[in-house]
Amino acid sequence: MAAAAAGVRVLPASPNWYCSRCSDASSDGRLFGFAARHRVCLLDVGAASAPAFYGELIGHTDRISGFAFCHCPGQSNLCASSSDDGSVKIWDTEALAAVGEYSLHQNAISALHWSPLVKDLIVSGDEKGIIVCYWHNRSDSQQFFPEPRTIFCLTCSPHHENLVAIGYKDGMVVIIDISRKREVLHRLRGHDDEIHCLAWCPVPGEERLPAWQDELQVVPSEEGRVPNGELTQDTTTKKGCYLASGSKDHTIRIWSCARGRSVMTLKLPPTKRRGGAVDPAVKERIWLTVHWPSGRSTEIVSSCFGGELLLWDLTQSGKRKWTLLGSSEGQNHSRIVFNLCSVKRQDKELLFSISMDRDVKCWDLSTLNCSWTMPSLGGFVYSLAFSPVDTGCLAIGVGDSMIRVWNTLSMNNIYDVKTFWQSIKSKVTALSWHPTKEGCLAFGTDDGKVGILDTFSSSAKNKPPQISSTYHKKTVYTLAWGPPTPPLSSGGEGEQPSVTLYSCAGEGIVFQHNPWKLNGEANDINKVIRDTNSIKHKLPAHTEISWKPDGKLLALGNEDGSIEIFQAPNLKLLCTIQQHHKLINAIRWHHEHGSQPELSYLIASGSINATIYVHNLKSVVESTSESPLTITEPFRTLAGHTAKITSLSWSPHHEGRLVSACYDGTAQVWDVMKEEPLCNYRGHQGRLLSVQWSPVDSDSVYTGADDFSVHKWHISKQEHTRPPQGKKSIELEKKRSMQPKVKAKKKKKLIGKSPTKQDLSDAVNGDESAKEMLLEENGTSDHEGEKEAQEAELSDKVSVTVSKDTSSAYNYSSFNLPKPFVTQKAIPVKKDPPKEKPTPDASLKKRKPRSILPFSTFMDHRSKDELHQDCLRLATCLKTKDNNEDVSPDLKDCIHLGLFTDRASLHKMIDVEGKHHLENGHPELFQQLMLWKGDMKGVLQAAAERGELTDQLVAISPMVGYQAWVWTVEAFAKQLCFQEQYVKAASHLLSIHKVYEAVELLKVNHFYREAIVIAKARLRPEDPILKDLYTSWAAVLEKDGHYSMAAKCYLGASSPYDAVKVLAKKGDVTSLKTAAELAQISGEEELSATLSFRCAQDLLLSRNWVGAQEVLQQHKTLFGQRLVFCLNELLCKCLSERNPCDRKSPVPPCYHSWELSREASFFDMVLEVWQNVLGMDTTEQATCAREQLRSIEHPPSTSNTHPKQVLFHICHDLTLAALSYQTATWDEAVKSILGAVTRSYDAGNFTLMQEICSIILPEGCDNLRHKLDSANSQSMDACRSLEGFVAYRLLYDLWWNPPKDSLVSQEPGLDPVLCPSEQTALEKSYVSGQSSSEETPDQNAVEMDENLCNTTEVRMCETESDSRTSSVDLVDSQSKLDSCKVLLSEEIAALQNTQRDIAEVQQILADMIRQHQQQRSTLQENTNRSTQESNLQQSSEAESDKPCSDSSQMNCKDEVKEPITLPELTKQLLKAKQKLAEFPDNLKVFPFPDVLECCLVLLHIGSQCPPELRKQALDLLRKHGSANTYKKAGRRFLT
């Protein structure tokens, strides 16, 4: 049943704030709906004069963020709403029920619209930028994600069903196509802050507004281009349509859809505020909403700064024309407007607006005047009061910090409501009109304030209330005007007010305020009560106060459920009503103007218990008894409600009629005399908090509830007679449990505000400590935010912040309900718990601390009878004690009574309790008891034995004495070690000054860092412990590879040498460098130099010469090495210039940028750099450097030495040569150069040898020979050897690069591939045959041989680089060949042959030994195999290693060797050695190229070779070519 039909008049809950669309009117113009918290309120606006409450759409469990009607024909009863609970619901307003629901968004929904063209399409957008289109008839949906930004609003186009405009938080507007194309048509940029609203022009097309083009004419160049995206040629958009947007940046823009750009910008004018009811201290944020009325394509309505509405005429160019709506005073909203929507009604168009001032207004667009205003409420309705003077004037106390005064009898405006907000600043929880003075209203608030307001004077709006200077500590529960009591009643007539104001609040105190002097001290009436009635005992806390209308009797309701009746003026206690046993919430006296005067003695009372009792006090008042009476029997009992009673009201029109408001969500009318329920009202959606019977209409009652609304309803129209019971009651509970939970509002004022912060038990099982917990139903204030919270958005007050940034911190003061009082079974239906903190009061959550005296507590909670017995026993016991008799034996089994008798009994009780604790495993409680008893020592010993010492026990152990304390700490330290809490144990040891023990403990358990801290802080610096700690830690660190940390430890232990060593361990460049620097600082000069040199060598490997030089220059002793590195760099430069390498090396070389003279010889160039850069200019320096370098011996190179290493060693030799060169000691120079050449030769790097020869001796050796001392045979030998190598290089040069002339006879270029292959062959043969002739496998020789043969027949094609004339070539090659004669030395050939023989014999011997060892080991391993087999296998393996076992031998059957015996071998070896000894020594000192190899090469050169050389070569081969390699190679020349 719609409420309107039942004649219910409602002040509804306020519309939600900061939503782009949360209100809408139906297309048939009948209904206007707006979202209020988690419900939708529907008003019937069909009648022009005033709206009527139509009903509510209930189902969401969280704030509603969007609401829209369906505007398609025939569906005006359908609407949709979106909520923070994540769902969108579709409703039928006829049935007031949901017909569909979907939850497709993952984030909070921020905008919603029902498409005006597609009847079942609902479009919604959320805070993360996702748009969901939902077609509810076919339950189909599509998602779009045009921009990853927060959506603020969206609107579907009224002309093109696929277009949706979306406004974002950052000012961007996007138009998307939701058809199959799924594209963004335009991104409209221009606003630079939140888009609050978008409105399409109701008329399609863009050609009809010539006055608009003015912005375009300014920039004609832009006509053609579309700045935001290409112009689509789609026919639907070609015509285009205008779109208006309102933004927080104070502008409205009109956009052209066809051009995709803004065509007009309207800036809000600074309108003059007209008496807006706004606190001047509050800075208000702007909300700019726009609405394009349906019939007018050239007019737009928009909101403005303070709540004014503007009508813009878009045809006016120049200064834009705007008109203010609402010409007369008070028509405008006083705060910002959030939503506008309009509806066509016959001849006129109506506009609806909702605002932050909580008013809903309806405007007539033809006259621009306000047709009606509907006030609404932003908080719980705590209090209702009808004025006794101004009939029909209802004051409403609301939780939004405002008082409403509703003139319910106003004829022309049924919602004639005045609002008062000044100086209230807190929830209004109590109201009371002055009994005789018109417009004088007293109010009390949540924070304990009491004030008096003048609601009558014309200037009242601006006149702030008077506030009493005496504040209550907690919430004000009740206010009552009554006759003055002492000390105010003492003055004569006219000196004192005839009535004073009494206030009762949560702390249980009643104050009497003097209305004439509110700034004076208020009096606590307890003082008068004590004095008058000479009461010694504690007075109960008062929770309710009510004066009998004639002012003779005062009733006080108390927290313990008692009601006391006092007589004015001195408050003599007449009687106490002991009926309720729970906190009293409401007391009301019957009125006096009935036909039965005795009824005026009836007093009705309600408490946290659901039963209402009525007592008749006539007999009490008339009795003459001196002492106060006690009443325990009620006159009438009204039972039926199922929850606490919050308010009562007698009917002024009947006798014995009472209406009650209850937490069960209903109001009940009773016939008191018959104890009969007459009528039950169930229209509220929450718990009822207040009720008043209409003073003018006997059939009307007004109720206020925590659903933020006031209802006026008719008794005669209710279908129910009694409160809901059983199932119905549960349904009501369920309905209420759907309400959103409340997040505790972070209010600074929370302390001391709630009546008491007990848990729900107040409400559920009653705890007599607080009056009905009206305000803090679950320990959190029910927050409807105060004004400041709504506007200033102070983070500590804002009740709910919906979006992350404060600019849109929505504080829907209006939307959060405290979790309703639930009979603890109903579970709140909530989709996403993580958002909220669970709200039942914290005390429900916290575990109660375990009782320290559980046994006696338990004994004191037994059945009533036993407790009564206890009292009697105790009394007798104490009595006998007083008479000095022995304690009565009755106490034996009542240990717990020891609490009330002597110490001995108490000790017994403590022992029993302690035993219980130990048995139940709570030693800590036992210890606490013993401590109370004073037996601390025993506790400590017991705890130490059981390993149960705690910090607390240790802390209190000094009570027992110093020794005990030390002992306890030691015991605790041991216990901690068992628990592996070594650091804590050490700290405790420190507390008793056991430093060494603490340090040792930490050290043993590897807490070195901590141990060092303690040792350093507490011990003498020279204490050996410290050094020991450092070295032990360093050893551990070193083992784990933490070298730098270990080094720090060694430094700490003042042994820098170890620090250097450990740093250098890692061996990388940076470690070495650091180690070297460290060594230098520590004065370890030699070590530092060694490390620097190692570091430089590493840098050299990575080709970083600059870095290497930097490292070396730290040390004088490394000057020689600097020269070597310098030469190495220059040599590498030369080499890389001669053979540019294609392969890029991973690390580019880091050369110095030295000036080099390229013409000079290599040595000259080097010397020049040495002098200029390294400053070596004196001969002494040179000699010194030479001495340094000569002391260093490098091992001979082999083919396995790293090429860079070889090069470095060569540079070392060349440096010596260069130094000799500088000091002109030529003999040394020759030896050093020879050393360099032979080193490259030994390393098997032939090309390197060639390069070095050509760099160092470009002219050959003649110059050198002349400079030598011919008497020095050694240097002459060296020179001969050097010449040999130079010739050797030339020989190969000649062979690999023959002159062009000699190629004439061959077919040129037959097989150019041969060049590399023959080179490899030669090198192979050279490497294997020469430098390690012991291991020459035969196939190398064969390969070489074949290659050589090929080359004789087919010459390699000419070298392209050779551009010289052939005659010169020939002459040149001739001279080269001449110099080769040096190579063919007979005696050297013989020497080399002998050396080869020795090597061969040694090789055979080595093989034999190896074979023998292998056989032995195989025998041991394979005991399970037959020996023979393994022998065979082994020997065949070994044989394959021998030179002769190669199958590819060409018919050399004669060469297959017979096995040789050991003696024979020894003999051969001796013979060879003797032969070797016969050669002169000077031949053996210096190495020489292999003579036979040179013979072979000469023979290969063929026709170029002069016949005499050829002959000589052949002779040498015949004579000495007996070695395998040469036998085979030379065979084709010797046959």
Coordinates of C-alpha atoms in Angstrom, one line a residue, residues 194-403:
E194 CA 35.7 17.3 -12.0
I195 CA 32.8 17.1 -14.4
H196 CA 29.7 17.2 -12.2
C197 CA 27.0 16.9 -14.9
L198 CA 26.4 16.3 -18.6
A199 CA 23.2 17.3 -20.4
W200 CA 22.4 16.7 -24.1
C201 CA 20.5 19.4 -26.0
P202 CA 16.9 18.1 -26.3
V203 CA 16.8 19.2 -29.9
P204 CA 19.0 17.4 -32.4
G205 CA 21.1 19.1 -35.0
E206 CA 23.6 21.9 -34.7
E207 CA 22.7 24.3 -37.4
R208 CA 20.0 26.3 -35.8
L209 CA 21.9 28.6 -33.4
P210 CA 23.7 31.3 -35.3
A211 CA 24.6 33.3 -32.2
W212 CA 26.8 30.4 -31.0
Q213 CA 29.4 30.6 -33.6
D214 CA 31.2 33.5 -32.0
E215 CA 33.8 31.3 -30.4
L216 CA 34.5 29.6 -33.7
Q217 CA 34.9 32.9 -35.6
V218 CA 37.8 33.8 -33.3
V219 CA 39.8 30.9 -34.8
P220 CA 38.6 30.3 -38.3
S221 CA 41.7 28.2 -39.0
E222 CA 40.3 25.5 -36.8
E223 CA 37.1 25.1 -38.8
G224 CA 38.5 22.4 -40.9
R225 CA 40.4 20.4 -38.4
V226 CA 38.9 18.5 -35.6
P227 CA 41.3 18.8 -32.7
N228 CA 40.0 15.8 -30.7
G229 CA 39.8 12.9 -33.1
E230 CA 38.8 12.6 -36.7
L231 CA 35.4 13.6 -37.8
T232 CA 33.3 10.5 -38.3
Q233 CA 31.2 10.5 -41.4
D234 CA 28.5 8.4 -39.7
T235 CA 25.1 9.6 -40.7
T236 CA 23.8 9.6 -37.2
T237 CA 26.5 12.0 -35.9
K238 CA 26.9 14.0 -39.0
K239 CA 23.9 16.2 -38.0
G240 CA 25.5 16.3 -34.6
C241 CA 24.0 17.4 -31.4
Y242 CA 25.1 19.8 -28.6
L243 CA 26.2 18.6 -25.2
A244 CA 26.5 20.8 -22.1
S245 CA 28.9 20.0 -19.2
G246 CA 29.2 21.6 -15.8
S247 CA 32.4 21.4 -13.9
K248 CA 34.0 22.2 -10.6
D249 CA 36.2 24.7 -12.5
H250 CA 33.2 27.1 -12.3
T251 CA 32.4 26.9 -16.1
I252 CA 29.8 25.4 -18.2
R253 CA 30.8 24.4 -21.7
I254 CA 28.7 23.7 -24.7
W255 CA 30.3 21.1 -27.1
S256 CA 29.6 20.4 -30.7
C257 CA 29.3 16.7 -31.3
A258 CA 30.0 17.0 -35.0
R259 CA 33.1 19.1 -34.6
G260 CA 34.3 17.5 -31.4
R261 CA 35.1 20.8 -29.8
S262 CA 33.8 23.4 -27.4
V263 CA 31.6 26.1 -29.1
M264 CA 30.8 28.1 -26.0
T265 CA 32.0 28.6 -22.4
L266 CA 29.9 30.1 -19.7
K267 CA 31.6 31.3 -16.5
L268 CA 29.5 31.4 -13.3
P269 CA 28.8 34.9 -12.2
P270 CA 29.6 35.9 -8.6
T271 CA 25.9 36.1 -7.4
K272 CA 25.1 38.0 -4.2
R273 CA 24.1 35.7 -1.4
R274 CA 20.7 36.3 -0.1
G275 CA 20.6 35.3 3.6
G276 CA 21.8 31.8 3.1
A277 CA 21.7 29.8 6.3
V278 CA 25.4 29.0 6.2
D279 CA 28.0 29.2 8.9
P280 CA 30.3 31.9 7.6
A281 CA 33.3 30.0 8.9
V282 CA 32.6 27.2 6.5
K283 CA 34.2 27.3 3.1
E284 CA 31.8 25.7 0.8
R285 CA 32.7 23.6 -2.2
I286 CA 31.0 24.2 -5.5
W287 CA 28.8 21.7 -7.3
L288 CA 27.9 22.7 -10.8
T289 CA 25.0 20.8 -12.2
V290 CA 23.3 21.6 -15.5
H291 CA 19.9 20.8 -16.9
W292 CA 18.6 21.4 -20.4
P293 CA 14.8 21.7 -20.2
S294 CA 13.1 19.6 -22.7
G295 CA 11.2 22.2 -24.7
R296 CA 14.0 24.8 -24.9
S297 CA 17.0 24.3 -27.1
T298 CA 18.4 27.7 -26.2
E299 CA 18.0 27.7 -22.5
I300 CA 20.0 25.9 -19.8
V301 CA 19.4 25.8 -16.0
S302 CA 22.5 25.5 -13.8
S303 CA 23.4 25.6 -10.2
C304 CA 25.7 28.4 -8.8
F305 CA 27.9 29.1 -5.8
G306 CA 25.6 29.4 -2.9
G307 CA 22.6 27.3 -3.9
E308 CA 21.1 29.8 -6.4
L309 CA 19.8 28.5 -9.7
L310 CA 20.5 30.4 -13.0
L311 CA 18.6 30.3 -16.3
W312 CA 21.0 31.0 -19.1
D313 CA 19.8 32.3 -22.5
L314 CA 22.2 30.9 -25.1
T315 CA 21.0 33.1 -27.9
Q316 CA 22.4 36.2 -26.2
S317 CA 25.9 36.9 -27.4
G318 CA 28.4 39.3 -25.7
K319 CA 28.1 39.1 -21.9
R320 CA 26.1 36.0 -21.5
K321 CA 22.6 36.6 -20.2
W322 CA 21.5 34.8 -17.1
T323 CA 18.5 35.1 -14.8
L324 CA 18.2 34.1 -11.2
L325 CA 15.4 31.7 -10.3
G326 CA 13.4 32.7 -7.2
S327 CA 12.9 36.4 -7.0
S328 CA 11.6 36.8 -3.5
E329 CA 13.5 36.3 -0.2
G330 CA 13.9 32.7 1.0
Q331 CA 12.9 31.0 -2.2
N332 CA 16.4 29.9 -3.0
H333 CA 18.4 27.0 -1.6
S334 CA 20.8 28.1 1.0
R335 CA 23.5 25.5 0.1
I336 CA 24.9 24.0 -3.1
V337 CA 22.5 22.2 -5.4
F338 CA 23.3 18.7 -6.5
N339 CA 20.7 17.6 -9.0
L340 CA 18.1 19.1 -11.3
C341 CA 15.4 17.4 -13.4
S342 CA 12.3 18.6 -15.0
V343 CA 8.9 17.3 -16.1
K344 CA 6.3 18.7 -18.5
R345 CA 2.9 19.1 -16.9
Q346 CA 0.0 20.3 -19.2
D347 CA 1.0 23.9 -19.9
K348 CA 4.0 24.4 -17.7
E349 CA 7.4 22.8 -17.1
L350 CA 8.4 22.0 -13.5
L351 CA 11.9 21.7 -12.3
F352 CA 13.0 19.7 -9.2
S353 CA 16.2 20.4 -7.3
I354 CA 17.9 18.7 -4.4
S355 CA 20.5 20.5 -2.3
M356 CA 22.9 20.3 0.6
D357 CA 20.4 22.4 2.7
R358 CA 18.3 19.2 2.8
D359 CA 15.4 20.8 1.0
V360 CA 13.7 19.4 -2.1
K361 CA 12.3 22.3 -4.2
C362 CA 9.9 22.4 -7.1
W363 CA 10.1 25.4 -9.5
D364 CA 7.8 26.7 -12.2
L365 CA 10.0 27.4 -15.2
S366 CA 7.5 29.8 -16.7
T367 CA 7.5 32.1 -13.7
L368 CA 10.9 31.1 -12.3
N369 CA 9.3 30.9 -8.9
C370 CA 9.5 28.2 -6.3
S371 CA 6.2 26.2 -6.2
W372 CA 6.9 24.2 -3.0
T373 CA 9.6 23.2 -0.7
M374 CA 9.8 19.8 1.0
P375 CA 12.2 19.7 4.0
S376 CA 14.0 16.5 4.8
L377 CA 16.1 15.2 7.7
G378 CA 19.7 14.2 7.9
G379 CA 19.8 12.3 11.1
F380 CA 18.0 10.2 13.7
V381 CA 14.8 11.8 15.0
Y382 CA 15.6 11.8 18.7
S383 CA 13.0 14.0 20.1
L384 CA 9.5 15.4 19.2
A385 CA 7.7 18.1 21.2
F386 CA 4.5 20.0 20.7
S387 CA 4.3 23.6 21.9
P388 CA 1.8 24.0 24.7
V389 CA 1.3 27.7 23.7
D390 CA 1.5 27.8 19.9
T391 CA -0.9 24.9 19.0
G392 CA 0.3 22.5 16.4
C393 CA 3.8 23.7 16.4
L394 CA 6.0 20.6 16.5
A395 CA 9.7 20.9 17.4
I396 CA 11.9 18.1 16.0
G397 CA 15.4 17.3 17.4
V398 CA 17.5 15.6 14.7
G399 CA 20.9 14.1 14.6
D400 CA 22.1 16.4 11.8
S401 CA 22.7 19.1 14.5
M402 CA 19.6 21.0 13.5
I403 CA 16.2 21.7 15.1

